Each structure stands twice: as C-alpha cells, then as structure tokens.
Coordinates of C-alpha atoms in Angstrom, one line a residue:
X1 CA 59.7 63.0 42.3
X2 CA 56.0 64.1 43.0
X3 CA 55.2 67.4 43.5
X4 CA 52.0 69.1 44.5
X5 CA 49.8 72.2 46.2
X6 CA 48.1 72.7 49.4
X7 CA 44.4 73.3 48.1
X8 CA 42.9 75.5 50.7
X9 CA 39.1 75.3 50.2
X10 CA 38.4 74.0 46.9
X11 CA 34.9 72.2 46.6
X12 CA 36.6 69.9 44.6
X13 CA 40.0 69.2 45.1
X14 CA 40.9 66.9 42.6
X15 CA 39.3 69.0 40.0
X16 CA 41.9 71.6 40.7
X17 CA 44.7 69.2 40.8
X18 CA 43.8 67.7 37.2
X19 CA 44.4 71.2 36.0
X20 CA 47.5 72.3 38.3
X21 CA 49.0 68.9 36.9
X22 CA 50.2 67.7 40.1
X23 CA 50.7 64.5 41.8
X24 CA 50.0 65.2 45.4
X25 CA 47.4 67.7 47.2
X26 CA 47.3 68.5 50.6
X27 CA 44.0 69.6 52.1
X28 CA 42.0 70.1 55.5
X29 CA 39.0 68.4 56.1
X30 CA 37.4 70.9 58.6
X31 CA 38.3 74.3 59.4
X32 CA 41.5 74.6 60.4
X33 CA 40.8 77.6 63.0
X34 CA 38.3 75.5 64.9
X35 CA 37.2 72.2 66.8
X36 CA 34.6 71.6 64.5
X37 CA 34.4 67.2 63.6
X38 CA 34.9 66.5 60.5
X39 CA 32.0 65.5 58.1
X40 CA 32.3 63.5 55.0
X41 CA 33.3 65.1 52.2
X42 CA 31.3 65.7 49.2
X43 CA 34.0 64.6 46.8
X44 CA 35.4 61.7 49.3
X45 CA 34.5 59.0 46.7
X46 CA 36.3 61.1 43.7
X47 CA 39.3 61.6 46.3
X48 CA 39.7 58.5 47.0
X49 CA 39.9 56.6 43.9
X50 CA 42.2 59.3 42.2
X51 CA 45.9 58.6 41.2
X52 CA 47.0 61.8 42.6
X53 CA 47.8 61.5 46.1
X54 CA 45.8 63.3 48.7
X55 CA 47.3 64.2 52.4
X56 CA 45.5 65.8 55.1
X57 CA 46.6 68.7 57.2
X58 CA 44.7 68.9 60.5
X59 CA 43.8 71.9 62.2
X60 CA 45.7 74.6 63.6
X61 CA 44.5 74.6 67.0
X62 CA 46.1 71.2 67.7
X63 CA 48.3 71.2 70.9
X64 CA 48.5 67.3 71.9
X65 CA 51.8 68.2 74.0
X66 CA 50.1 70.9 75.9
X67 CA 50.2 71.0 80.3
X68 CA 46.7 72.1 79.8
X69 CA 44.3 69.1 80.2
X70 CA 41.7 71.6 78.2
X71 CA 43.4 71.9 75.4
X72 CA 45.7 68.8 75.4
X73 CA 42.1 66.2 75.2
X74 CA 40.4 68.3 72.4
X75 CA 43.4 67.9 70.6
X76 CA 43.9 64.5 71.2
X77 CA 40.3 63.9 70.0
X78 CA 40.4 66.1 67.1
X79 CA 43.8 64.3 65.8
X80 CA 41.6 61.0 66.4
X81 CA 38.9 62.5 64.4
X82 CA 40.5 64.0 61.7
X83 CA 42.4 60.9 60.8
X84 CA 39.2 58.6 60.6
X85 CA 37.9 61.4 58.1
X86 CA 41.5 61.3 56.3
X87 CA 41.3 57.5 56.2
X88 CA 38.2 57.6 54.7
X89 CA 39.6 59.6 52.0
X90 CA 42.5 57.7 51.0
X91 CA 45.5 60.1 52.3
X92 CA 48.8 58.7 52.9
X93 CA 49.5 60.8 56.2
X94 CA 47.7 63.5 58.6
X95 CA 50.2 66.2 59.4
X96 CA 50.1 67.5 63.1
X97 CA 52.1 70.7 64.2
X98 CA 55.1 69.6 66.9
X99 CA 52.7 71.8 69.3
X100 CA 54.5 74.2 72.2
X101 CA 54.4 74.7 76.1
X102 CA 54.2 77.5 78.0
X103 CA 57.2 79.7 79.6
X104 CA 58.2 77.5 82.9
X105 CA 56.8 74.2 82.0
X106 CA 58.9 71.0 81.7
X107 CA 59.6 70.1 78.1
X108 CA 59.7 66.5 79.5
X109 CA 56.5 66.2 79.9
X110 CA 55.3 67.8 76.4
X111 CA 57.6 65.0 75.2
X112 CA 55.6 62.3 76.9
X113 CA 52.3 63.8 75.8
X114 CA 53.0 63.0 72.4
X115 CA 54.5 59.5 73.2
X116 CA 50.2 59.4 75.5
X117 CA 48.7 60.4 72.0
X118 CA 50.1 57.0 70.3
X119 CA 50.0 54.6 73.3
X120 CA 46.3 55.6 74.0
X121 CA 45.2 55.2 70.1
X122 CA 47.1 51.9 70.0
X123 CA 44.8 51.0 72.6
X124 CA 42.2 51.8 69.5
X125 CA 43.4 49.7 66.9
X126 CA 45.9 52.7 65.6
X127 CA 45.1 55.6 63.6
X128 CA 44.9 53.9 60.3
X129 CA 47.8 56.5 58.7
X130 CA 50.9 58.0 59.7
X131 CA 50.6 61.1 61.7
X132 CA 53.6 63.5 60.2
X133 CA 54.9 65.9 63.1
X134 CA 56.0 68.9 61.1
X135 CA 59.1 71.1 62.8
X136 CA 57.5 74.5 63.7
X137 CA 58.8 78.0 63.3
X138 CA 58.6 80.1 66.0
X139 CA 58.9 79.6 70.3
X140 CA 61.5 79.2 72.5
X141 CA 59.1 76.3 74.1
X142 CA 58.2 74.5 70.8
X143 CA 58.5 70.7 70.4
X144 CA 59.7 70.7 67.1
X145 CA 61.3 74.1 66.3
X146 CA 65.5 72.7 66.5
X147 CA 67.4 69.5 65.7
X148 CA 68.0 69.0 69.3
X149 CA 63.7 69.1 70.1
X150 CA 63.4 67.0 67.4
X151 CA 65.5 64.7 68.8
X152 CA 63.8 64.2 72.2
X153 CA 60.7 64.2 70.2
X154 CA 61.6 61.3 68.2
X155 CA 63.4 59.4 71.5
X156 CA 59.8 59.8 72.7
X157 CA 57.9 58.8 69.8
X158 CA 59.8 56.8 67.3
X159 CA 59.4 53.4 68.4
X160 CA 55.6 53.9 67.3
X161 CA 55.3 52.7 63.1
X162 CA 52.8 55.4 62.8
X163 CA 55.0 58.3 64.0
X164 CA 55.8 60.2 60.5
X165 CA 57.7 63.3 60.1
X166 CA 56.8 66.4 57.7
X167 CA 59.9 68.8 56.5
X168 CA 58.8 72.3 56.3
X169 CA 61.4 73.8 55.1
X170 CA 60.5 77.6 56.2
X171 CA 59.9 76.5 59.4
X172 CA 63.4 75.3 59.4
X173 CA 64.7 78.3 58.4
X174 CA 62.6 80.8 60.5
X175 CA 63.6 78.5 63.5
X176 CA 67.0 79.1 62.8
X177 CA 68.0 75.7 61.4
X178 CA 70.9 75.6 58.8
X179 CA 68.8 74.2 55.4
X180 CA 72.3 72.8 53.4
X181 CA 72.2 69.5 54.3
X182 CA 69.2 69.2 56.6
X183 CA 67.1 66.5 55.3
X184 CA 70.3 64.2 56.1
X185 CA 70.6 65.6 59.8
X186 CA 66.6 64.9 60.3
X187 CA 66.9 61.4 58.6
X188 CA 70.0 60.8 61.3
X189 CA 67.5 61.5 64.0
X190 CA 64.3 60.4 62.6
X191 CA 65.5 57.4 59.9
X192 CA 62.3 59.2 57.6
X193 CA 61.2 61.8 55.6
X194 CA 57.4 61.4 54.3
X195 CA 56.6 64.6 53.3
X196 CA 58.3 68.0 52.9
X197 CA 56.7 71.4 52.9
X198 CA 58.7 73.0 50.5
X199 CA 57.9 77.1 51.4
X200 CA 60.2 80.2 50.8
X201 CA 60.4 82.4 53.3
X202 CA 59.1 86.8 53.9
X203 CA 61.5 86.9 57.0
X204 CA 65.1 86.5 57.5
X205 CA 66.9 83.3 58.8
X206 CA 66.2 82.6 62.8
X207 CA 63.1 85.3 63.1
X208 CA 60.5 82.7 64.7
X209 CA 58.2 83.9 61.9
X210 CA 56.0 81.6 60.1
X211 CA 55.3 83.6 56.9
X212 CA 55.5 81.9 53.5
X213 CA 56.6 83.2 50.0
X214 CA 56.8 81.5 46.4
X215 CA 59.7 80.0 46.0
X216 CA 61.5 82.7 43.5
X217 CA 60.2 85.5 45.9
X218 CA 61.5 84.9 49.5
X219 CA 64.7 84.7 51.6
X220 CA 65.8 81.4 50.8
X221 CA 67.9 80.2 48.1
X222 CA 65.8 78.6 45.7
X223 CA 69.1 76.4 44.8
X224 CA 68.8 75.2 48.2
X225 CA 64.8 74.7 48.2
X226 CA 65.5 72.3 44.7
X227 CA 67.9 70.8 46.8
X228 CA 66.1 69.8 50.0
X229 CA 63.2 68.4 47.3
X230 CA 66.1 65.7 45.8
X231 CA 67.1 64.7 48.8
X232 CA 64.1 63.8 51.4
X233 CA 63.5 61.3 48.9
X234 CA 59.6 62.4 49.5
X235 CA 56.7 63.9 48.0
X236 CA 56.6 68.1 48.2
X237 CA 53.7 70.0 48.8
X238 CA 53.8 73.8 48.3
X239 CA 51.8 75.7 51.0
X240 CA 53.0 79.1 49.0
X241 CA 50.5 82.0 48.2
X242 CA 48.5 81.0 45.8
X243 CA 49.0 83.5 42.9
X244 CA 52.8 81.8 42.2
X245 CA 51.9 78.2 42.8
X246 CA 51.8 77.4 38.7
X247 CA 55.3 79.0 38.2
X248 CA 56.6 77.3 41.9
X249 CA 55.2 74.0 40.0
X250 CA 57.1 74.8 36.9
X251 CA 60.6 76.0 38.9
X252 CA 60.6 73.0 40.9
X253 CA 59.6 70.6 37.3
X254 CA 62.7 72.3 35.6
X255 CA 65.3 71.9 38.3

C-alpha cells in the first residue's frame, strides 16, 4: 500500500517527501488559481529519477465539460499543457476535476465534452499519462458529484485507455455518496481505481462542501477512511491540512 501527501508549494518536493517518508506526492506544476503554462521545473530532473512516485494535480480553473466555448478551449489547452509538463516529470497520472454546467444546460452535452477532450488529443498522439477524473463535491449540475453522473461520465469516456479515475473520498461524502462499500460501486462502473484522495471531512454528510480535515479530526469515520485505502487497491494521497499530515501518515501506517 503506498501512501503519500499533496505538497502544495515546496521548492523541492522530493526533499520533503524523503523526510515525510512517503511513497507518493502529489503536486501542481503551475498555479492552480490561474491559466498560467507551465514551465519546467527546477527540480524536474530530481523528480523524475526518484523512487517515490510523483502525480500531478492540474489547476482548479479547469472546466473541459463547460457550454462555454471561453472557458471549455482554455481548459482543454491547459489539460494539454499541464500533462506535457507532468510527463516531463515522470507522474503516473494528471488529475482533472469532473468540471460542472450551469443551471438549464444539458448534462448530455458536458458528457460529450469530455469524450471531445480525448478524441481531439488522440488526434495528438495522446496525452502521454492517464488523466484521473476525480468525483467533486458540491452542485446539482456537476459531472462527477453521484454514482449515477459517474456513470454517464464513464459511458462517455471509458472506451479511451487514458481515461483514469481519482477517489476523493470527501468529495464522496460531501456529495452525499454512501462511503461503506464505495470503491466496489465505482470499480462496477469504472473497472479502476488509480488513485484515491483519502480527506476527512469539516461538514456533515450530503452538504456540497468541499472542506478537508485530518483524518482523526473530521466527520468521517476514520474506520471507514482505513477502509476505502484497502480496498481501491491504489495509491492514497492526503490533501489534509498540513499541520496533521505526519500523524494522518502514521494512522493510516498502523491500520
């Protein structure tokens, strides 16, 4: 089982791994509040060659199943982009939020939006890494939120070898998803698992807030959390605050 930590903006990212011990780090490689491209990374040689696994988050303001053609090619660009830059460092996915629509628009064609963003960069030769669609919290219009979204997602998507899927399991939980026995519903649907988020919860169960606590410290049974991390049969990466992440490292080592 290989556990690890989302490493906001270290310098040096493997440097902080060595010391967290951990065998996977997630991290962005631009800022994640912006359209910036990405620009090779200091450390990308370092990253690279390293044992511990890396995975890239991209950036926030990724919608590629948005109506909106100004926001929809951005984002289809910036996916493009940020994968080249994970590629170059070695990361075994790129994780992409399931995105949203707006009130009144057909889900349908959100669906097919996603299904655009493969077909066009298999025009390209591919991405060169799974992309891993991560289930989102909050939004009645949200790709990825339920089971059933999910599922229409993956009917749209899933014939593509580089459509991955990312568990976060306060997402699940804030988007009013049952957590006992989930990674077996999602692998029905999906057939995969590649990486979970494995975040306690500040909110109660179905309150479309995306708000993440240490594991010993939120809503969610951590019995359940340990559980969710043996059974995705896939590496975990805490995005919890980062004052608890040494004793969420040693919870998750001892159960």
């Amino acid at each position: 089982m290989r556990v690890g930590a989302h490493l906001r903006q270290d310098e040096n990212p493997v440097a902080t791994a060595e010391a967290l011990g951990i065998d996977i780090f997630q991290m962005f490689v631009t800022d994640p509040q912006g359209w910036k491209k990405p620009v090779p990374h200091p450390h990308a040689e370092e990253i690279k060659a390293s044992p511990i696994d890396v995975v890239v988050h991209s950036s926030y303001m990724i919608n590629v199943a948005s109506l909106n053609n100004r926001l929809r090619m951005p984002s289809r660009k910036a996916v493009e982009q940020q994968a080249a830059a994970a590629v170059e460092l070695g990361a075994i996915g790129l994780v992409v939020h399931g995105g949203h629509l707006k009130d009144g628009e057909d889900a349908a064609e959100g669906f097919a939006n996603w299904r655009k963003l493969f077909e066009r960069q298999a025009d390209k030769g591919g991405f060169g890494l799974p992309i891993l669609i991560e289930n989102t919290a909050g939004g009645d219009h949200a790709m990825a939120r339920t089971l059933e979204s999910i599922e229409r997602l993956w009917d749209a998507v899933g014939d593509f070898a580089e459509a991955g899927f990312c568990l976060d399991t306060c997402h699940a939980w804030a988007g009013g998803e049952d957590l006992v026995g989930l990674t077996e519903r999602i692998k029905a649907i999906t057939g995969r698992i590649d990486l979970i988020h494995l975040n306690n919860s500040r909110d109660e169960f179905d309150s479309g807030r995306d708000r993440h606590a240490n594991l010993e410290s939120g809503q969610i049974d951590t019995e359940v959390l340990a559980e969710l991390m043996k059974t995705a049969g896939a590496p975990g990466v805490l995005e919890t605050p980062a004052e608890g992440i040494a004793a969420d490292l040693e919870y998750l080592r001892s159960h």
